[in-house]
Amino acid sequence: MAKRVLVVDDAIFMRNMIKDIFASGGFEVVGEAANGLEAVEKFKEFKPDLTTMDIVMPFKSGIEATREIIKQDSSAVVIMCSALGQESLVMEAIEAGASDFIVKPFRAEDVLAVVKKVLGEV
Amino acid sequence: MTMDMSRYLGLFISEASEHLEALSRDLVQLEREGSSSAVDSMFRHAHSVKGMASSMGFEPIAILAHRVEDLVDAVRQDRSRLDRDLVDLLLSSADALLAQVRAVADNKEPAEATALLQQLSARVTTITGHAPATTRVARVTVLKPAATTDAAAEPPANPEPAAAAKAPEASAPAPDETTRPPGAKSAPADPRPGSSAGGLTSGAGAEAGAAAREPRPAESLAHDVAARPAPGLELSGGLQAAAGGALASKPEGEARAPLQRWAVQLRIAPTCQVPGVRAFLVHKRLTTLGTLLDLRPALEELKAGRIPDGYIQVELETSVGDTGIHSALRNVAEVEVVSVKAAVAAPAPAPPAAAAPDSARASAEAGGSRTVRVRTELLDYFLDTVGELMLATARLREVGKVLPENARPELEEGVYRLHTLVKDLHDKVMSARMTPLSLITDRLPRAARDLARRKEREVDLVITGAEIELDRAILDELADPLLHLLRNCIDHGLEAPEERLAAKKGSRGRVLVAVRRARDRVIVEIEDDGRGMDPAKLKAAAVTRGLLAPEAAARLTDREAFLLSCLPGVSTAKDVTDISGRGVGMDAVKRVVESVGGTLEIDSERGRGTRFTLRLPLTVAVVHLLLVEVGDEVFGLPIAKVVGATEADGETLSRSRETALLPHGNGLLPVHALDALLGVPAPVRRGLRPFVVMDGDSGKVALAVDRLLGQEEVVLKPLSRPLDLLPGLSGVTILGSGRPVFILDVPRLLSA
Amino acid sequence: MRHVIFRVEKERYGLPLSAVREVVVPPARFTLVPRAPPAITGVMNLRGRVVTVVELRQLLNLPEGPTPPARVVLLDRGRRDLGLLVTDVDGIEAVERISTAPGRVTPAVRGVARLGGLGVTVLEPEGLDAAVVALFTPSK
């Protein structure tokens, strides 16, 4: 069964790109969220196998959202979507419970490699 | 597998443009009010644009956005850094970015903003004390071949040739086919102490992954789960445990290994872009297994990414055994376990795991209803098609009228049902097209600021009612006219501060943009409290330019005289500045407003100010027409412009030179024969004939027609090429009879 | 390539089949287009679409003839609707080996070919389109 993914990013552009990457890797994107608040809600709703989380977002940052998601479900797999220059933020997110991270600009194979590794599919 | 980025181009253009417009808006707001939310949102906008542009491989855009992000970040940390020059610089940058995005939309390479970049870098360096970081950009070619992309800034460690990126490999790995870097090969049961690092330089990167693709040993996953070590919580087990990472795992079953010391050597893949973060993640995973006795390089060094050749040595005391260590790191990408060797064992209890989870309450409801983006052309297509459906329905009804009596009810019932459905669909399409006026008014504060700064005026711009919605097509048309009216207010309307003080006004001028709904119209008023307009001067200017006879000028009311400013070449302003001199003139403003079925009124009082009032229909699609017959042809006149109709004997009318004059109210109106105006053959008429009185550009006019056919509400179709090249036609429609009928733009007909 | 073959009086013309949407009988009356150049016959309603119809004879500056035009060849130009009024349509034929037309070259003419021993002038859809637009743009 295809792994279920929640995609969180405030840019539709990024969400679409990530969704396409997951689709190409045989994943099922079950939901998407445009900010941290929505991310926590959608996580509760969908209980995804994996969540990709942008860091800089309106209303609630990806780090806060990750912290809340991990609080809800400590086994949640949250992958941070980061850019170069956000190293300290990513470390903060790892402290908050993020499982791994990917670095923008994304390349499909890099993203899938990280995700599959995290999900123990390699 | 390389992604075909070109399909994201449209989304990139629209979303990046939105971010950049919002960035400018935030800047103006920030400068005015100093709100901190504006800085945060500015940062997000710049950051988003950088991310998107770098994904698309648009290096110049990504770099510029990155610099802006840096500067905004600096402002975020210390608001006092924001001065006027910085705002100007950021605004110019936002403009330059928008221009770059537009270039991309035209399939051109975005220009390098070298001068701006230098200024931005200089500011970043003076503020932060260090030079800005480099920007990473994906190596993709999105634009069509004519413009070659040279936006390749892959990290130097990655020796991937450009060709690899250019040849899109359509086949994604099938779900069961997994990528497996060599480092992960060592199975849990096989710690392989001292296994060499040979062949590992290819690392966990994707290029290596593709080479190392091989079927996964069936038992390995199951093994992982069973052997999954770590203290702490009970897991739901199965796949989820495997997916859960080492953070919250726990040894399963009774088989707890004794506490033991292990020397672990790891290597961060050389392709890893952020080895510091990677190392931190590894560190975090290992600490959940037990006690870290030694770490080289030290944590601070690791976090900073100072890891010689990527090698990390760890001494770890844990009860999970070497298999546990392997599986804890198994699902961390870009890390290779070089060796796990037994060190001296020491009896010590494992530390407790992280805090137990609280049942978290998610704080607020997010987002609301689901929305999707639809291209404007698609909306146009929907409207067009629904219009055709309406016409087809009207046609069916007409056809039904000639059927025998007994056959009619069934058809009529069907037509009625169809009509209702189509009407409902039309309403839905129309509401989908409704867009708040803020789409265009949001740009005004920025424009007002720039105009005021250039003219050294002080302006308060107040916008109300921008949430009111209008048809997208009207909004698109209205953007430039609205900007021109604002320009007119600031440039010509408002006085210089000293002149205002002399006139006992506050030194700051005020421009009010007020939008409101009045039944089926939207009224937009743009009002300044400046010097006002002089009707006598306008009349004189129009007469001097030969646009108006002196007698006609004398007859004009003040309101009519103000509208003379909309004639090409008439303006009361003494100075022609670059501000008023570019873009659309008042004549264009009036034409555009009328072309969407609206009207423009001007009120002004000397010394008190000027108000432009735009009355706009909510939608463009449906117009009310007066249908008139000329010869064998039928034409539609927009009811909005029709003042009245009357009958008179054309032969008995008085004349001024060649022009017949029709008595109307207290005056005489110039008469135009519509047949001659349109070049339609029509027999000479004697005796009484109808005249339609309409609003023209310089006062009312009378049109001689052959017959009035009545009013009709019709669906307007835009004119397609080549018909749109003809002056004097504003659209076409198809009547219920199936006959196409042109809708006339009388002022342009008279002027052309 | 398959072409739609039609005539203006006795002269035969061809357009690639892919450039032709359909062939229809002209309506009893066209709606006159005010101030349009004389080559524009008018507009017609084709199932709810307003199609501008141009008389091919005038567009190509051919002399007037005795036969009333009996067909409209509708070009497939996306959502831009343009019809050519012609004397009649002969059918669809494969036209190969198009050679450059002798004499003055116009953008509306792609070249000439032989079909069943007779000459056919092959038209260029883009060029026709441009020629129609040019009618509306007065040369200064």
Short mmCIF file of N, CA and C in Angstrom, two decimals, chain B residues 381 384 388 391 632-633 635 677-678 680 717 720-723 725-727 729 732 734 738-740 742 749 752, chain C residues 29-37 40 43-50 52 79-82 132-133 136-137:
data_model
loop_
_atom_site.label_atom_id
_atom_site.label_comp_id
_atom_site.label_asym_id
_atom_site.label_seq_id
_atom_site.Cartn_x
_atom_site.Cartn_y
_atom_site.Cartn_z
N TYR B 381 -13.36 31.49 -21.05
CA TYR B 381 -13.92 30.44 -21.88
C TYR B 381 -15.26 29.97 -21.32
N ASP B 384 -17.85 32.56 -22.07
CA ASP B 384 -18.14 32.53 -23.49
C ASP B 384 -19.09 31.39 -23.82
N GLU B 388 -22.93 31.23 -25.09
CA GLU B 388 -23.40 30.52 -26.27
C GLU B 388 -24.56 29.59 -25.93
N LEU B 391 -27.61 31.66 -25.78
CA LEU B 391 -28.08 31.99 -27.13
C LEU B 391 -28.76 30.79 -27.77
N ASP B 632 -31.44 47.83 -43.93
CA ASP B 632 -31.81 46.46 -43.61
C ASP B 632 -31.10 45.94 -42.37
N GLU B 633 -30.28 46.76 -41.78
CA GLU B 633 -29.44 46.29 -40.68
C GLU B 633 -30.01 46.68 -39.32
N PHE B 635 -28.84 47.46 -35.27
CA PHE B 635 -27.70 47.76 -34.40
C PHE B 635 -28.18 47.93 -32.98
N LEU B 677 -23.09 57.41 -41.07
CA LEU B 677 -22.01 57.20 -40.11
C LEU B 677 -21.44 55.78 -40.22
N LEU B 678 -22.32 54.83 -40.51
CA LEU B 678 -21.90 53.43 -40.53
C LEU B 678 -21.60 52.92 -41.93
N VAL B 680 -23.98 52.27 -44.13
CA VAL B 680 -25.01 51.29 -44.43
C VAL B 680 -25.95 51.89 -45.48
N LYS B 717 -20.66 39.64 -26.67
CA LYS B 717 -19.48 38.86 -27.06
C LYS B 717 -18.40 39.83 -27.47
N SER B 720 -13.66 39.50 -32.03
CA SER B 720 -12.38 38.84 -32.27
C SER B 720 -11.73 39.48 -33.48
N ARG B 721 -10.45 39.32 -33.58
CA ARG B 721 -9.72 39.81 -34.74
C ARG B 721 -10.36 39.29 -36.01
N PRO B 722 -10.53 40.05 -37.06
CA PRO B 722 -10.07 41.43 -37.24
C PRO B 722 -11.09 42.49 -36.83
N LEU B 723 -12.28 42.05 -36.33
CA LEU B 723 -13.33 43.03 -36.08
C LEU B 723 -12.95 44.04 -35.01
N LEU B 725 -10.44 45.61 -34.77
CA LEU B 725 -9.64 46.70 -35.32
C LEU B 725 -10.53 47.85 -35.81
N LEU B 726 -11.83 47.60 -35.90
CA LEU B 726 -12.73 48.64 -36.40
C LEU B 726 -13.10 49.60 -35.28
N PRO B 727 -12.97 50.90 -35.51
CA PRO B 727 -13.38 51.82 -34.46
C PRO B 727 -14.90 51.94 -34.43
N LEU B 729 -17.12 49.98 -32.78
CA LEU B 729 -17.89 48.79 -32.40
C LEU B 729 -17.41 48.35 -31.02
N VAL B 732 -20.46 42.37 -30.05
CA VAL B 732 -21.46 41.79 -30.94
C VAL B 732 -22.31 40.85 -30.11
N ILE B 734 -25.88 37.92 -30.44
CA ILE B 734 -26.77 37.21 -31.34
C ILE B 734 -28.17 37.27 -30.75
N GLY B 738 -31.39 34.58 -34.06
CA GLY B 738 -30.17 34.02 -34.63
C GLY B 738 -29.35 35.06 -35.38
N ARG B 739 -29.86 36.26 -35.40
CA ARG B 739 -29.18 37.30 -36.18
C ARG B 739 -28.06 37.95 -35.38
N PRO B 740 -26.86 38.00 -35.92
CA PRO B 740 -25.80 38.73 -35.21
C PRO B 740 -26.02 40.23 -35.31
N PHE B 742 -24.33 44.09 -34.15
CA PHE B 742 -23.19 44.82 -33.56
C PHE B 742 -23.67 45.86 -32.56
N LEU B 749 -17.41 56.26 -32.71
CA LEU B 749 -17.93 56.31 -34.06
C LEU B 749 -17.88 57.75 -34.58
N ALA B 752 -14.05 58.91 -34.95
CA ALA B 752 -13.16 58.20 -35.88
C ALA B 752 -13.35 58.71 -37.31
N ARG C 29 -28.76 35.86 -45.54
CA ARG C 29 -28.19 37.21 -45.46
C ARG C 29 -27.09 37.26 -44.41
N PHE C 30 -26.09 38.06 -44.72
CA PHE C 30 -25.02 38.30 -43.76
C PHE C 30 -25.35 39.57 -43.00
N THR C 31 -24.86 39.66 -41.78
CA THR C 31 -24.95 40.93 -41.07
C THR C 31 -23.79 41.79 -41.52
N LEU C 32 -24.14 42.97 -41.99
CA LEU C 32 -23.11 43.84 -42.54
C LEU C 32 -22.20 44.36 -41.41
N VAL C 33 -20.92 44.45 -41.72
CA VAL C 33 -19.98 44.97 -40.73
C VAL C 33 -19.73 46.45 -41.05
N PRO C 34 -20.18 47.35 -40.19
CA PRO C 34 -20.04 48.77 -40.51
C PRO C 34 -18.58 49.16 -40.69
N ARG C 35 -18.33 49.94 -41.70
CA ARG C 35 -17.01 50.51 -41.96
C ARG C 35 -15.94 49.47 -42.29
N ALA C 36 -16.38 48.26 -42.60
CA ALA C 36 -15.39 47.24 -42.92
C ALA C 36 -14.96 47.40 -44.38
N PRO C 37 -13.77 46.92 -44.70
CA PRO C 37 -13.34 46.96 -46.10
C PRO C 37 -14.28 46.13 -46.97
N ILE C 40 -14.91 42.27 -46.98
CA ILE C 40 -15.61 41.61 -45.88
C ILE C 40 -17.08 41.50 -46.24
N VAL C 43 -20.80 39.22 -41.22
CA VAL C 43 -20.65 38.16 -40.22
C VAL C 43 -21.85 37.24 -40.29
N MET C 44 -21.65 36.00 -39.88
CA MET C 44 -22.75 35.05 -39.82
C MET C 44 -22.72 34.33 -38.48
N ASN C 45 -23.88 33.81 -38.13
CA ASN C 45 -24.01 33.08 -36.88
C ASN C 45 -23.85 31.60 -37.17
N LEU C 46 -22.81 31.03 -36.65
CA LEU C 46 -22.62 29.59 -36.84
C LEU C 46 -22.75 28.93 -35.47
N ARG C 47 -23.92 28.40 -35.22
CA ARG C 47 -24.19 27.73 -33.94
C ARG C 47 -23.73 28.57 -32.75
N GLY C 48 -24.10 29.81 -32.76
CA GLY C 48 -23.82 30.66 -31.61
C GLY C 48 -22.48 31.37 -31.69
N ARG C 49 -21.71 31.09 -32.73
CA ARG C 49 -20.44 31.81 -32.88
C ARG C 49 -20.57 32.81 -34.01
N VAL C 50 -19.92 33.95 -33.82
CA VAL C 50 -19.98 34.98 -34.84
C VAL C 50 -18.75 34.83 -35.73
N THR C 52 -16.60 35.93 -39.04
CA THR C 52 -16.37 36.96 -40.04
C THR C 52 -16.09 36.27 -41.38
N ARG C 79 -10.08 30.15 -31.44
CA ARG C 79 -11.38 30.75 -31.18
C ARG C 79 -11.62 31.98 -32.06
N ARG C 80 -10.73 32.22 -32.96
CA ARG C 80 -10.95 33.30 -33.92
C ARG C 80 -11.64 32.72 -35.13
N ASP C 81 -12.79 33.28 -35.45
CA ASP C 81 -13.60 32.65 -36.47
C ASP C 81 -13.53 33.42 -37.77
N LEU C 82 -13.03 32.75 -38.80
CA LEU C 82 -12.87 33.39 -40.09
C LEU C 82 -13.35 32.42 -41.16
N VAL C 132 -6.14 39.25 -44.26
CA VAL C 132 -7.41 39.79 -43.79
C VAL C 132 -7.16 40.92 -42.78
N VAL C 133 -6.25 40.67 -41.86
CA VAL C 133 -5.95 41.71 -40.86
C VAL C 133 -5.41 42.96 -41.55
N PHE C 136 -7.75 45.58 -42.68
CA PHE C 136 -8.32 46.45 -41.65
C PHE C 136 -7.33 47.49 -41.17
N THR C 137 -6.09 47.31 -41.51
CA THR C 137 -5.09 48.28 -41.06
C THR C 137 -4.71 49.15 -42.25
#
